[in-house]
Amino acid sequence: MSGCRRVGILGAGGIGGLLATTVQAAGHEVVVVTTTTGAAALAGSGFSLHSARFGVLRASPAVVTSLDRHVDVLFVAVKAPSLSAALDSVASRWLHGTAVVPLLNGVDHVDRLRHWVPGAVTVPATIKAEATRHAPGSVLHNGSSALVELARTPWTAAAADTAGAVLTSAGFEVGYHTAEAVVLWRKLTFLAPLALATTVVLGDLGTVRAERSGLLDLLVDDVCAIARAHGHADADPTAVRQTLASLPPTTRSSLLRDVEAGRVNELDAIGGALTRLAKRADIAVPTLTAVMAELEQRSDKRLVYPQQEPGGTI
Ligand SMILES: NC(=O)C1=CN([C@@H]2O[C@H](COP(=O)(O)OP(=O)(O)OC[C@H]3O[C@@H](n4cnc5c(N)ncnc54)[C@H](OP(=O)(O)O)[C@@H]3O)[C@@H](O)[C@H]2O)C=CC1
Ligand SMILES: CC(C)(CO)C(=O)C(=O)O
């Protein structure tokens, strides 16, 4: 196909698998970079995706433990606590002019990526999609949402267009915004209350509504106050509440899924980062503080709290 790109995907989990299958099906050359364990588990079987939006797709892209070729676009789809180790598997010489598109939840990974490879163009981005890896290479995409929003500034425009074209060809909905802070905060203002509240109740959104009525609204107030203090002047609690109210009661978050499974999780990248940003802006965030204290004090051994990596910017 014309416009065929070489696309790297760092991480072979829910989001990495969703991308690997859809992007390869669109005719692009895909190389997935993952852990030694992950690569061994994928050998021979490759990826399969089950999705109401994309159908059933199978793909057998190249899988490597360290990037071995230049890529036009690199999607970063690892969990925040794994980011530093994952970046070690990608040598900067393969990324000259590459559009590096991090899809991590949170806000504090973007500076780290920019310092990591100055020769690449980091395009801050967010993804709204619910994708879960059930077994190596086997990914279930729940619902039909597959929206990627890219920051398209004067510095990132060409790279954002390249990444956006790849995603559009693969069947994603793609949105652009000229302010990086808006892209990152628009996702976090809705995701953080959802992730923290579902994790507190260890249940879905319906459980939150039934057991802790009012909690979501208060968390939205706190998170929007932090967003306004850090560059997203239009963060609007009413609009975020409407978005959350429109979600089905069965909605769960990736933070909850990770906590339930005892996997490394992003509590620090979400709630921890917000707490540090509130402190830096000298804003009182009573509900966020109480929720973080509750999660930290919980004796439930299913909760895992990885330390923030050295080199974090917040
Ligand atoms: N899943 C979802 O629905 C959504 C996720 N996100 C965000 O996307 C990001 C990825 O999430 P998700 O796909 O769920 O994560 P998963 O835990 O499903 O997958 C993470 C992948 O990263 C790999 N990995 C870990 N360490 C390294 C390393 N050192 N080098 C290379 N690869 C490594 C893992 O390898 P291994 O095979 O060894 O485990 C695994 O393949 C997160 O920031 C998340 O918040 C955003 C929106 C929705
Ligand atoms: C809520 C959801 C699924 C939206 O994409 C998400 O981002 C997450 O759980 O991490």
XYZ file of C-alpha atoms and ligand atoms in Angstrom:
372
model
C 0.000 0.000 0.000
C 1.163 3.584 -0.439
C 2.002 5.329 2.814
C 3.249 2.038 4.260
C 5.338 2.780 7.341
C 7.677 0.839 9.563
C 6.070 0.923 12.985
C 7.663 -0.073 16.288
C 5.519 -0.990 19.274
C 7.181 -1.044 22.684
C 5.161 -3.436 24.864
C 3.125 -6.497 23.875
C 0.227 -6.293 26.339
C -3.350 -5.096 25.878
C -2.575 -1.878 24.035
C 0.557 -3.202 22.288
C -1.401 -6.213 20.984
C -4.323 -4.055 19.873
C -1.891 -1.917 17.868
C 0.203 -4.790 16.519
C -2.812 -6.562 15.000
C -4.624 -3.550 13.616
C -1.558 -1.744 12.261
C -0.210 -4.860 10.557
C -3.654 -5.590 9.082
C -3.503 -2.106 7.533
C -0.381 -3.133 5.613
C 2.344 -1.489 7.681
C 5.558 -3.275 8.682
C 5.378 -3.871 12.426
C 8.124 -4.719 14.893
C 7.184 -5.346 18.529
C 9.765 -4.858 21.278
C 9.069 -6.724 24.499
C 10.698 -8.578 27.374
C 12.660 -11.789 26.935
C 9.852 -13.692 28.666
C 7.233 -11.967 26.552
C 9.096 -12.656 23.292
C 9.549 -16.340 24.179
C 5.832 -16.665 24.946
C 4.907 -15.072 21.614
C 7.244 -17.222 19.517
C 5.280 -19.216 17.000
C 1.800 -18.069 18.008
C 1.919 -14.312 17.379
C -1.026 -12.077 18.258
C -4.778 -12.455 18.071
C -7.364 -9.760 18.696
C -11.060 -10.123 19.447
C -12.893 -6.857 19.049
C -16.396 -5.700 18.228
C -14.869 -2.819 16.271
C -12.007 -4.550 14.448
C -13.339 -8.122 14.317
C -10.992 -11.048 14.805
C -7.474 -10.300 13.626
C -4.327 -12.367 13.729
C -0.812 -11.019 13.202
C 2.711 -12.320 13.333
C 4.911 -9.247 13.327
C 8.625 -9.352 14.090
C 9.086 -9.645 17.868
C 12.433 -8.577 19.317
C 13.849 -7.864 22.741
C 15.810 -4.887 21.525
C 14.957 -2.656 18.571
C 17.146 -3.611 15.607
C 15.991 -1.264 12.815
C 14.900 2.298 12.157
C 11.177 2.909 12.637
C 9.058 5.811 11.374
C 6.743 5.661 14.375
C 7.289 4.128 17.819
C 4.199 3.603 19.964
C 5.125 3.254 23.635
C 2.700 0.879 25.362
C 4.324 -0.293 28.587
C 3.178 0.385 32.142
C 4.731 3.442 33.803
C 6.838 1.474 36.323
C 8.409 -0.481 33.411
C 9.190 2.581 31.296
C 12.869 3.080 32.153
C 13.744 -0.579 31.684
C 11.761 -0.688 28.441
C 13.539 2.352 27.031
C 16.840 0.559 27.589
C 15.762 -1.924 24.910
C 15.536 0.791 22.266
C 18.816 2.310 21.079
C 18.535 5.948 20.106
C 20.348 5.362 16.801
C 17.158 3.759 15.415
C 15.004 6.728 16.274
C 16.374 9.612 14.269
C 13.337 11.673 13.231
C 10.987 8.987 14.570
C 7.561 9.970 15.876
C 7.605 8.601 19.447
C 4.003 8.318 20.625
C 3.556 7.408 24.282
C 0.112 6.007 25.118
C 0.689 5.773 28.850
C -1.826 7.110 31.309
C -0.458 9.980 33.409
C 1.473 13.127 32.631
C 4.986 12.719 33.929
C 6.430 10.428 31.224
C 6.594 13.005 28.415
C 9.614 14.969 29.686
C 11.392 11.721 30.394
C 10.879 10.557 26.812
C 12.072 13.842 25.374
C 15.294 13.673 27.382
C 15.740 10.047 26.409
C 15.994 10.582 22.631
C 16.416 14.218 21.653
C 16.748 13.167 17.979
C 13.205 11.802 17.906
C 9.983 13.789 18.059
C 7.874 12.904 21.082
C 4.183 13.400 20.339
C 2.184 13.404 23.597
C -0.895 11.270 23.099
C -3.661 9.425 24.902
C -5.734 6.403 24.005
C -9.307 5.654 24.961
C -9.703 1.945 24.484
C -10.213 -0.952 26.850
C -7.842 -3.731 25.880
C -6.852 -6.679 28.030
C -4.265 -9.365 27.385
C -5.669 -12.690 28.571
C -2.753 -14.833 27.490
C 0.479 -14.015 25.638
C -0.515 -12.337 22.374
C -4.239 -12.812 22.997
C -6.045 -9.505 23.401
C -9.689 -8.698 24.050
C -10.828 -5.216 23.061
C -13.910 -4.413 25.132
C -16.512 -2.010 23.810
C -15.935 -0.172 20.586
C -13.943 2.868 21.672
C -10.561 3.190 19.944
C -9.720 6.867 20.042
C -6.212 8.287 20.011
C -5.676 11.971 20.626
C -2.357 13.455 19.483
C -0.741 16.762 20.391
C -0.159 18.609 17.126
C 2.011 21.615 17.939
C 4.343 23.487 15.556
C 7.142 21.200 16.804
C 5.251 17.919 16.580
C 3.033 18.554 13.527
C 4.843 16.392 10.946
C 5.375 13.538 13.405
C 1.782 13.762 14.649
C 0.524 13.592 11.061
C 2.630 10.497 10.326
C 1.403 8.733 13.466
C -2.166 9.879 12.880
C -2.137 8.524 9.315
C -0.936 5.114 10.531
C -3.656 4.983 13.185
C -6.384 6.157 10.827
C -5.422 3.527 8.274
C -5.636 0.921 11.059
C -9.208 1.934 11.893
C -8.672 4.141 14.942
C -10.491 7.377 15.468
C -7.821 10.083 15.652
C -8.122 13.522 17.204
C -5.595 16.369 17.335
C -5.148 19.251 19.719
C -2.641 22.078 19.560
C -1.917 22.095 23.310
C -0.022 19.194 24.870
C -1.405 19.912 28.324
C -4.957 19.686 27.031
C -4.343 16.281 25.424
C -2.838 14.790 28.567
C -5.180 16.394 31.084
C -8.348 15.761 29.124
C -7.691 12.061 29.587
C -6.374 12.248 33.145
C -9.227 14.354 34.535
C -11.643 11.588 33.567
C -9.363 8.564 34.003
C -7.940 9.366 37.459
C -11.311 9.630 39.265
C -12.500 6.487 37.481
C -9.317 4.519 38.206
C -8.999 5.597 41.848
C -12.677 5.140 42.718
C -12.976 1.702 41.108
C -9.785 0.628 42.858
C -11.014 1.854 46.238
C -14.180 -0.234 45.962
C -12.430 -3.061 44.092
C -15.362 -3.073 41.700
C -16.811 -1.533 38.581
C -18.353 1.891 38.119
C -21.762 0.564 39.160
C -20.249 -0.531 42.474
C -18.730 2.925 42.955
C -22.116 4.546 42.337
C -23.854 2.170 44.761
C -21.285 2.060 47.556
C -19.511 5.405 47.452
C -21.999 7.809 45.978
C -20.463 11.266 45.674
C -16.869 10.041 45.627
C -16.423 10.417 41.879
C -17.736 13.987 41.878
C -15.373 15.021 44.661
C -12.393 13.381 42.961
C -13.285 15.176 39.721
C -13.225 18.522 41.587
C -9.768 17.807 42.983
C -8.277 16.549 39.732
C -9.705 19.438 37.678
C -8.253 21.923 40.187
C -4.825 20.353 39.677
C -5.273 20.370 35.893
C -6.158 24.072 35.895
C -3.054 24.848 37.935
C -0.871 22.963 35.450
C -1.861 24.318 32.046
C -5.339 22.957 31.289
C -7.197 26.176 32.087
C -10.487 24.867 30.691
C -10.688 21.743 32.867
C -14.395 21.663 33.627
C -15.729 19.415 36.406
C -19.252 19.515 34.987
C -18.109 18.211 31.596
C -15.984 15.476 33.202
C -18.898 14.412 35.409
C -21.098 14.177 32.323
C -18.544 11.947 30.614
C -18.331 9.686 33.654
C -22.117 9.601 34.015
C -22.421 8.433 30.412
C -20.279 5.335 31.037
C -21.998 1.987 31.611
C -21.981 0.583 35.165
C -19.822 -2.317 34.013
C -16.895 0.047 33.244
C -13.633 -0.944 34.900
C -10.193 0.638 34.783
C -6.822 -0.818 33.854
C -5.623 0.182 37.357
C -8.333 -1.962 38.929
C -7.597 -4.878 36.596
C -3.896 -4.725 37.477
C -4.570 -4.465 41.216
C -6.981 -7.395 41.111
C -4.447 -9.484 39.228
C -1.600 -8.469 41.546
C 0.346 -7.024 38.607
C 2.613 -3.997 38.628
C 0.207 -1.066 38.497
C 0.100 2.652 37.831
C -1.235 3.957 41.137
C 1.862 6.097 41.509
C 1.734 7.350 37.906
C -1.905 8.388 38.408
C -2.690 9.210 42.059
C 0.907 9.715 43.157
C 1.710 12.110 40.316
C -1.476 14.092 40.975
C -0.663 14.347 44.665
C 2.806 15.692 43.886
C 1.421 18.183 41.359
C -1.160 19.426 43.903
C 1.588 19.912 46.447
C 3.717 21.780 43.945
C 0.822 24.125 43.121
C -0.072 24.423 46.824
C -3.643 23.240 46.230
C -5.699 21.441 48.867
C -7.120 18.195 47.451
C -8.900 16.587 50.415
C -10.661 13.790 48.566
C -7.636 12.747 46.541
C -5.539 12.797 49.723
C -8.076 10.672 51.603
C -8.385 8.157 48.756
C -4.622 7.788 48.402
C -4.311 7.343 52.187
C -7.060 4.705 52.110
C -5.353 2.816 49.296
C -1.963 3.022 50.958
C -3.248 1.860 54.344
C -5.261 -1.002 52.970
C -4.086 -4.311 54.228
C -5.422 -6.012 51.093
C -2.393 -7.822 49.783
C -3.657 -7.620 46.220
C -2.443 -4.040 46.124
C 1.089 -3.644 44.863
C 2.841 -0.316 45.127
C 5.867 -0.062 42.875
C 8.175 2.767 43.749
C 8.403 5.706 41.398
C 11.327 5.227 39.095
C 14.391 7.362 39.565
C 14.452 10.145 36.992
C 10.728 10.877 37.208
C 10.115 14.555 36.626
C 7.469 15.123 39.276
N -5.159 -1.596 28.685
C -5.956 -0.553 28.533
O -7.173 -0.710 28.339
C -5.393 0.831 28.552
C -4.063 1.061 28.862
N -3.569 2.338 28.782
C -2.177 2.597 29.076
O -1.349 1.925 28.134
C -0.124 1.520 28.749
C 0.061 0.022 28.484
O -0.981 -0.660 29.160
P -1.341 -2.193 28.892
O -1.206 -2.514 27.454
O -2.627 -2.434 29.556
O -0.166 -2.926 29.694
P 0.137 -4.490 29.809
O 0.551 -4.721 31.226
O -0.984 -5.281 29.245
O 1.400 -4.680 28.855
C 2.632 -4.099 29.116
C 3.639 -4.689 28.162
O 4.883 -4.062 28.416
C 5.864 -5.080 28.407
N 7.069 -4.683 29.129
C 7.276 -4.623 30.462
N 8.559 -4.302 30.713
C 9.160 -4.165 29.497
C 10.489 -3.890 29.092
N 11.452 -3.682 29.998
N 10.774 -3.854 27.777
C 9.805 -4.066 26.850
N 8.515 -4.351 27.177
C 8.211 -4.400 28.487
C 5.177 -6.247 29.081
O 5.947 -7.425 28.892
P 5.554 -8.862 29.523
O 4.994 -9.626 28.366
O 6.815 -9.437 30.052
O 4.524 -8.616 30.591
C 3.863 -6.212 28.359
O 3.966 -6.820 27.103
C -0.263 1.871 30.243
O 0.355 3.076 30.537
C -1.763 2.019 30.431
O -2.122 2.917 31.444
C -4.332 3.403 28.409
C -5.653 3.218 28.093
C -6.292 1.940 28.189
C -10.818 3.841 31.207
C -9.906 3.429 30.089
C -10.192 2.009 29.674
C -10.215 4.321 28.887
O -9.350 4.117 27.867
C -8.463 3.610 30.493
O -7.765 4.427 29.977
C -7.861 2.795 31.546
O -8.562 2.019 32.197
O -6.650 2.916 31.739
